[in-house]
Structures are given as C-alpha cells and as structure tokens.
Amino acid sequence: DPDEAYAGDPTSASGGWYCFAAPVVEGANGYLASIGSPLRAQDLTGADFAALEQRLAAGQPVAVWFTQDYADPRMNESFTWTLPSGEQYTPYANLHCLVLAGVEGDDCLLADPLAGSTRVSRADFERIYAAMGSRAVAVG
C-alpha cells in the first residue's frame, strides 16, 4: 500500500513504483533525528493551496505529488496489485513528485527533478494537485 510503504524495489529501473507522504515523512524524520537535526518533516496531505502558500512564506518549499507531464492523472491499466486490505490497487502511470518552490502572480514555480525549474499556472497546479490527492510534505 503506497500509503504505508514504498511499493517495489527503489533501486530497480523497472521493479519499483512509489509511495505517498506518510512513508516519506517517516523516513525523513528517522534520518533527521539520526543526525540530531531539529527539523521535522510534516505530512500536509489534504492541505489546500493557501496552506501550501503559508509554508512557502515561512521559507519551506513543499514537495507535492504531481504528474510527470503536468497533465491529468492517468492510471496504469495494465498492472494492478492487491493491498493488505484485499482491495485491488491500480497505480498511477504518470505520477511524479516535485517541489512547489514559490508563487509569482498567477504562476507556480516548480523545482522538477525531470525538467528543472519550470512554471505552471496556479489554476493548473491546483487542478493537478487536487486530482493527485492533495498530497504534500514540508520540512520545518
């Protein structure tokens, strides 16, 4: 279950999928504690855009679950797996994580590990962010 753990092998080019915010927060906080950092990751899943802007105003870039192509989410219909609950899970085909680094006017500034520094309209950002489950993590 990607809400509980990473699905697959993260070192594999083809045998890994993804996880959502809770496992990222758990791993980040374990690391931060091990190095004695006072910082802690926080799961912001469900936060609206105003809450993300508040984090940005506090100097905290926000990692968000988005799409690779900045388009609507697509599901990978050729593959599913069974969650511990017994429910069938169909993974996203174009899921991607990136960082909301700022807002300028009606544009959101993104730090995208695939595309570098990019921009997307606030309206498009909010639409895709919501469609991907409004999942986000900040460290502060």
PDB file of C-alpha atoms in Angstrom:
ATOM      1  CA  ASP A   1       0.000   0.000   0.000  1.00  0.00           C
ATOM      2  CA  PRO A   2       1.719   3.239  -1.092  1.00  0.00           C
ATOM      3  CA  ASP A   3       0.116   4.989   1.886  1.00  0.00           C
ATOM      4  CA  GLU A   4       2.094   2.622   4.137  1.00  0.00           C
ATOM      5  CA  ALA A   5       5.371   1.850   2.321  1.00  0.00           C
ATOM      6  CA  TYR A   6       7.254   2.086  -0.950  1.00  0.00           C
ATOM      7  CA  ALA A   7       5.839  -0.391  -3.444  1.00  0.00           C
ATOM      8  CA  GLY A   8       8.601  -2.373  -5.122  1.00  0.00           C
ATOM      9  CA  ASP A   9      12.361  -2.076  -5.212  1.00  0.00           C
ATOM     10  CA  PRO A  10      13.557   1.559  -5.189  1.00  0.00           C
ATOM     11  CA  THR A  11      16.903   0.545  -6.708  1.00  0.00           C
ATOM     12  CA  SER A  12      15.287  -1.114  -9.730  1.00  0.00           C
ATOM     13  CA  ALA A  13      14.782   0.724 -13.007  1.00  0.00           C
ATOM     14  CA  SER A  14      11.588  -1.207 -13.652  1.00  0.00           C
ATOM     15  CA  GLY A  15      10.582  -3.003 -10.444  1.00  0.00           C
ATOM     16  CA  GLY A  16       9.619  -0.051  -8.302  1.00  0.00           C
ATOM     17  CA  TRP A  17       6.558   2.128  -8.080  1.00  0.00           C
ATOM     18  CA  TYR A  18       6.120   4.796  -5.435  1.00  0.00           C
ATOM     19  CA  CYS A  19       4.841   5.717  -2.012  1.00  0.00           C
ATOM     20  CA  PHE A  20       2.802   8.610  -0.724  1.00  0.00           C
ATOM     21  CA  ALA A  21       3.506  11.130   2.028  1.00  0.00           C
ATOM     22  CA  ALA A  22       3.380   9.048   5.226  1.00  0.00           C
ATOM     23  CA  PRO A  23       6.317   6.741   4.363  1.00  0.00           C
ATOM     24  CA  VAL A  24       8.340   9.732   3.137  1.00  0.00           C
ATOM     25  CA  VAL A  25       7.702  11.583   6.402  1.00  0.00           C
ATOM     26  CA  GLU A  26       8.621   8.501   8.432  1.00  0.00           C
ATOM     27  CA  GLY A  27      11.895   8.036   6.550  1.00  0.00           C
ATOM     28  CA  ALA A  28      12.771  11.732   6.588  1.00  0.00           C
ATOM     29  CA  ASN A  29      12.086  12.056  10.301  1.00  0.00           C
ATOM     30  CA  GLY A  30      14.146   8.971  11.072  1.00  0.00           C
ATOM     31  CA  TYR A  31      17.051  10.453   9.141  1.00  0.00           C
ATOM     32  CA  LEU A  32      16.655  13.948  10.647  1.00  0.00           C
ATOM     33  CA  ALA A  33      16.561  12.510  14.160  1.00  0.00           C
ATOM     34  CA  SER A  34      19.624  10.339  13.498  1.00  0.00           C
ATOM     35  CA  ILE A  35      21.697  13.389  12.570  1.00  0.00           C
ATOM     36  CA  GLY A  36      20.411  15.415  15.509  1.00  0.00           C
ATOM     37  CA  SER A  37      18.511  17.902  13.377  1.00  0.00           C
ATOM     38  CA  PRO A  38      15.700  19.881  14.983  1.00  0.00           C
ATOM     39  CA  LEU A  39      13.873  19.854  11.645  1.00  0.00           C
ATOM     40  CA  ARG A  40      10.951  17.503  11.105  1.00  0.00           C
ATOM     41  CA  ALA A  41       9.006  16.509   8.027  1.00  0.00           C
ATOM     42  CA  GLN A  42       5.273  17.040   8.162  1.00  0.00           C
ATOM     43  CA  ASP A  43       2.587  15.304   6.129  1.00  0.00           C
ATOM     44  CA  LEU A  44       0.414  18.025   4.602  1.00  0.00           C
ATOM     45  CA  THR A  45      -1.863  15.653   2.714  1.00  0.00           C
ATOM     46  CA  GLY A  46      -5.234  17.319   2.278  1.00  0.00           C
ATOM     47  CA  ALA A  47      -3.835  20.838   2.640  1.00  0.00           C
ATOM     48  CA  ASP A  48      -5.364  23.470   0.384  1.00  0.00           C
ATOM     49  CA  PHE A  49      -3.332  25.903  -1.701  1.00  0.00           C
ATOM     50  CA  ALA A  50      -3.473  28.609   0.980  1.00  0.00           C
ATOM     51  CA  ALA A  51      -1.783  26.237   3.449  1.00  0.00           C
ATOM     52  CA  LEU A  52       0.953  25.495   0.923  1.00  0.00           C
ATOM     53  CA  GLU A  53       1.457  29.238   0.404  1.00  0.00           C
ATOM     54  CA  GLN A  54       1.836  29.679   4.176  1.00  0.00           C
ATOM     55  CA  ARG A  55       4.653  27.119   4.163  1.00  0.00           C
ATOM     56  CA  LEU A  56       6.323  28.937   1.278  1.00  0.00           C
ATOM     57  CA  ALA A  57       6.019  32.236   3.152  1.00  0.00           C
ATOM     58  CA  ALA A  58       7.771  30.567   6.105  1.00  0.00           C
ATOM     59  CA  GLY A  59      10.666  29.593   3.813  1.00  0.00           C
ATOM     60  CA  GLN A  60       9.630  25.949   3.492  1.00  0.00           C
ATOM     61  CA  PRO A  61       9.460  24.618  -0.073  1.00  0.00           C
ATOM     62  CA  VAL A  62       6.778  21.951  -0.342  1.00  0.00           C
ATOM     63  CA  ALA A  63       7.191  18.569  -2.039  1.00  0.00           C
ATOM     64  CA  VAL A  64       3.980  17.622  -3.851  1.00  0.00           C
ATOM     65  CA  TRP A  65       2.690  14.584  -5.690  1.00  0.00           C
ATOM     66  CA  PHE A  66       2.003  15.747  -9.239  1.00  0.00           C
ATOM     67  CA  THR A  67       2.128  14.339 -12.776  1.00  0.00           C
ATOM     68  CA  GLN A  68       5.191  13.934 -14.995  1.00  0.00           C
ATOM     69  CA  ASP A  69       3.599  15.673 -17.952  1.00  0.00           C
ATOM     70  CA  TYR A  70       1.656  18.315 -15.984  1.00  0.00           C
ATOM     71  CA  ALA A  71      -1.493  16.719 -17.375  1.00  0.00           C
ATOM     72  CA  ASP A  72      -4.396  14.957 -15.712  1.00  0.00           C
ATOM     73  CA  PRO A  73      -3.527  11.773 -13.810  1.00  0.00           C
ATOM     74  CA  ARG A  74      -3.555   8.546 -15.808  1.00  0.00           C
ATOM     75  CA  MET A  75      -3.804   5.072 -14.351  1.00  0.00           C
ATOM     76  CA  ASN A  76      -1.644   2.134 -15.433  1.00  0.00           C
ATOM     77  CA  GLU A  77      -4.435  -0.156 -16.560  1.00  0.00           C
ATOM     78  CA  SER A  78      -2.020  -2.951 -17.488  1.00  0.00           C
ATOM     79  CA  PHE A  79      -0.929  -3.675 -13.925  1.00  0.00           C
ATOM     80  CA  THR A  80      -2.585  -3.896 -10.512  1.00  0.00           C
ATOM     81  CA  TRP A  81      -1.675  -5.334  -7.151  1.00  0.00           C
ATOM     82  CA  THR A  82      -3.562  -6.423  -4.081  1.00  0.00           C
ATOM     83  CA  LEU A  83      -3.320  -4.249  -0.975  1.00  0.00           C
ATOM     84  CA  PRO A  84      -3.091  -5.823   2.502  1.00  0.00           C
ATOM     85  CA  SER A  85      -6.794  -4.961   2.893  1.00  0.00           C
ATOM     86  CA  GLY A  86      -7.570  -7.226  -0.079  1.00  0.00           C
ATOM     87  CA  GLU A  87      -8.518  -4.266  -2.283  1.00  0.00           C
ATOM     88  CA  GLN A  88      -7.146  -4.153  -5.849  1.00  0.00           C
ATOM     89  CA  TYR A  89      -4.902  -1.152  -6.458  1.00  0.00           C
ATOM     90  CA  THR A  90      -4.293   0.368  -9.891  1.00  0.00           C
ATOM     91  CA  PRO A  91      -1.167   2.554  -9.833  1.00  0.00           C
ATOM     92  CA  TYR A  92      -0.755   5.912 -11.499  1.00  0.00           C
ATOM     93  CA  ALA A  93       1.001   5.832 -14.865  1.00  0.00           C
ATOM     94  CA  ASN A  94       2.285   9.415 -14.739  1.00  0.00           C
ATOM     95  CA  LEU A  95       2.791  10.112 -11.027  1.00  0.00           C
ATOM     96  CA  HIS A  96       5.714  12.372 -10.234  1.00  0.00           C
ATOM     97  CA  CYS A  97       6.984  14.284  -7.209  1.00  0.00           C
ATOM     98  CA  LEU A  98       8.338  17.789  -7.474  1.00  0.00           C
ATOM     99  CA  VAL A  99       8.765  20.835  -5.274  1.00  0.00           C
ATOM    100  CA  LEU A 100       6.493  23.846  -5.161  1.00  0.00           C
ATOM    101  CA  ALA A 101       9.230  26.436  -4.732  1.00  0.00           C
ATOM    102  CA  GLY A 102       7.231  29.640  -4.960  1.00  0.00           C
ATOM    103  CA  VAL A 103       4.339  31.601  -6.380  1.00  0.00           C
ATOM    104  CA  GLU A 104       4.705  34.605  -8.691  1.00  0.00           C
ATOM    105  CA  GLY A 105       1.453  36.255  -9.675  1.00  0.00           C
ATOM    106  CA  ASP A 106      -0.727  33.574 -11.232  1.00  0.00           C
ATOM    107  CA  ASP A 107       2.185  31.157 -11.724  1.00  0.00           C
ATOM    108  CA  CYS A 108       3.544  28.423  -9.501  1.00  0.00           C
ATOM    109  CA  LEU A 109       7.309  27.991  -9.585  1.00  0.00           C
ATOM    110  CA  LEU A 110       8.315  24.341  -9.588  1.00  0.00           C
ATOM    111  CA  ALA A 111      11.633  22.610  -8.959  1.00  0.00           C
ATOM    112  CA  ASP A 112      11.169  19.497 -11.074  1.00  0.00           C
ATOM    113  CA  PRO A 113      13.859  16.791 -10.957  1.00  0.00           C
ATOM    114  CA  LEU A 114      12.992  15.841 -14.554  1.00  0.00           C
ATOM    115  CA  ALA A 115      12.513  19.277 -16.111  1.00  0.00           C
ATOM    116  CA  GLY A 116      14.457  21.660 -13.879  1.00  0.00           C
ATOM    117  CA  SER A 117      12.929  24.986 -12.880  1.00  0.00           C
ATOM    118  CA  THR A 118       9.523  25.341 -14.509  1.00  0.00           C
ATOM    119  CA  ARG A 119       6.287  27.264 -14.195  1.00  0.00           C
ATOM    120  CA  VAL A 120       2.682  26.227 -14.337  1.00  0.00           C
ATOM    121  CA  SER A 121      -0.402  28.359 -13.909  1.00  0.00           C
ATOM    122  CA  ARG A 122      -1.849  28.378 -10.422  1.00  0.00           C
ATOM    123  CA  ALA A 123      -5.129  27.069 -11.840  1.00  0.00           C
ATOM    124  CA  ASP A 124      -3.366  24.100 -13.473  1.00  0.00           C
ATOM    125  CA  PHE A 125      -1.299  23.460 -10.339  1.00  0.00           C
ATOM    126  CA  GLU A 126      -4.359  23.427  -8.098  1.00  0.00           C
ATOM    127  CA  ARG A 127      -6.280  21.166 -10.500  1.00  0.00           C
ATOM    128  CA  ILE A 128      -3.495  18.579 -10.791  1.00  0.00           C
ATOM    129  CA  TYR A 129      -2.561  18.761  -7.091  1.00  0.00           C
ATOM    130  CA  ALA A 130      -6.188  18.064  -6.136  1.00  0.00           C
ATOM    131  CA  ALA A 131      -6.540  15.294  -8.737  1.00  0.00           C
ATOM    132  CA  MET A 132      -3.454  13.589  -7.280  1.00  0.00           C
ATOM    133  CA  GLY A 133      -4.999  13.554  -3.803  1.00  0.00           C
ATOM    134  CA  SER A 134      -3.637  16.876  -2.444  1.00  0.00           C
ATOM    135  CA  ARG A 135      -0.527  15.094  -1.183  1.00  0.00           C
ATOM    136  CA  ALA A 136       2.355  17.182   0.138  1.00  0.00           C
ATOM    137  CA  VAL A 137       5.276  17.169   2.573  1.00  0.00           C
ATOM    138  CA  ALA A 138       7.209  20.062   4.083  1.00  0.00           C
ATOM    139  CA  VAL A 139      10.258  20.146   6.340  1.00  0.00           C
ATOM    140  CA  GLY A 140      10.478  22.787   9.017  1.00  0.00           C
TER     141      GLY A 140
END
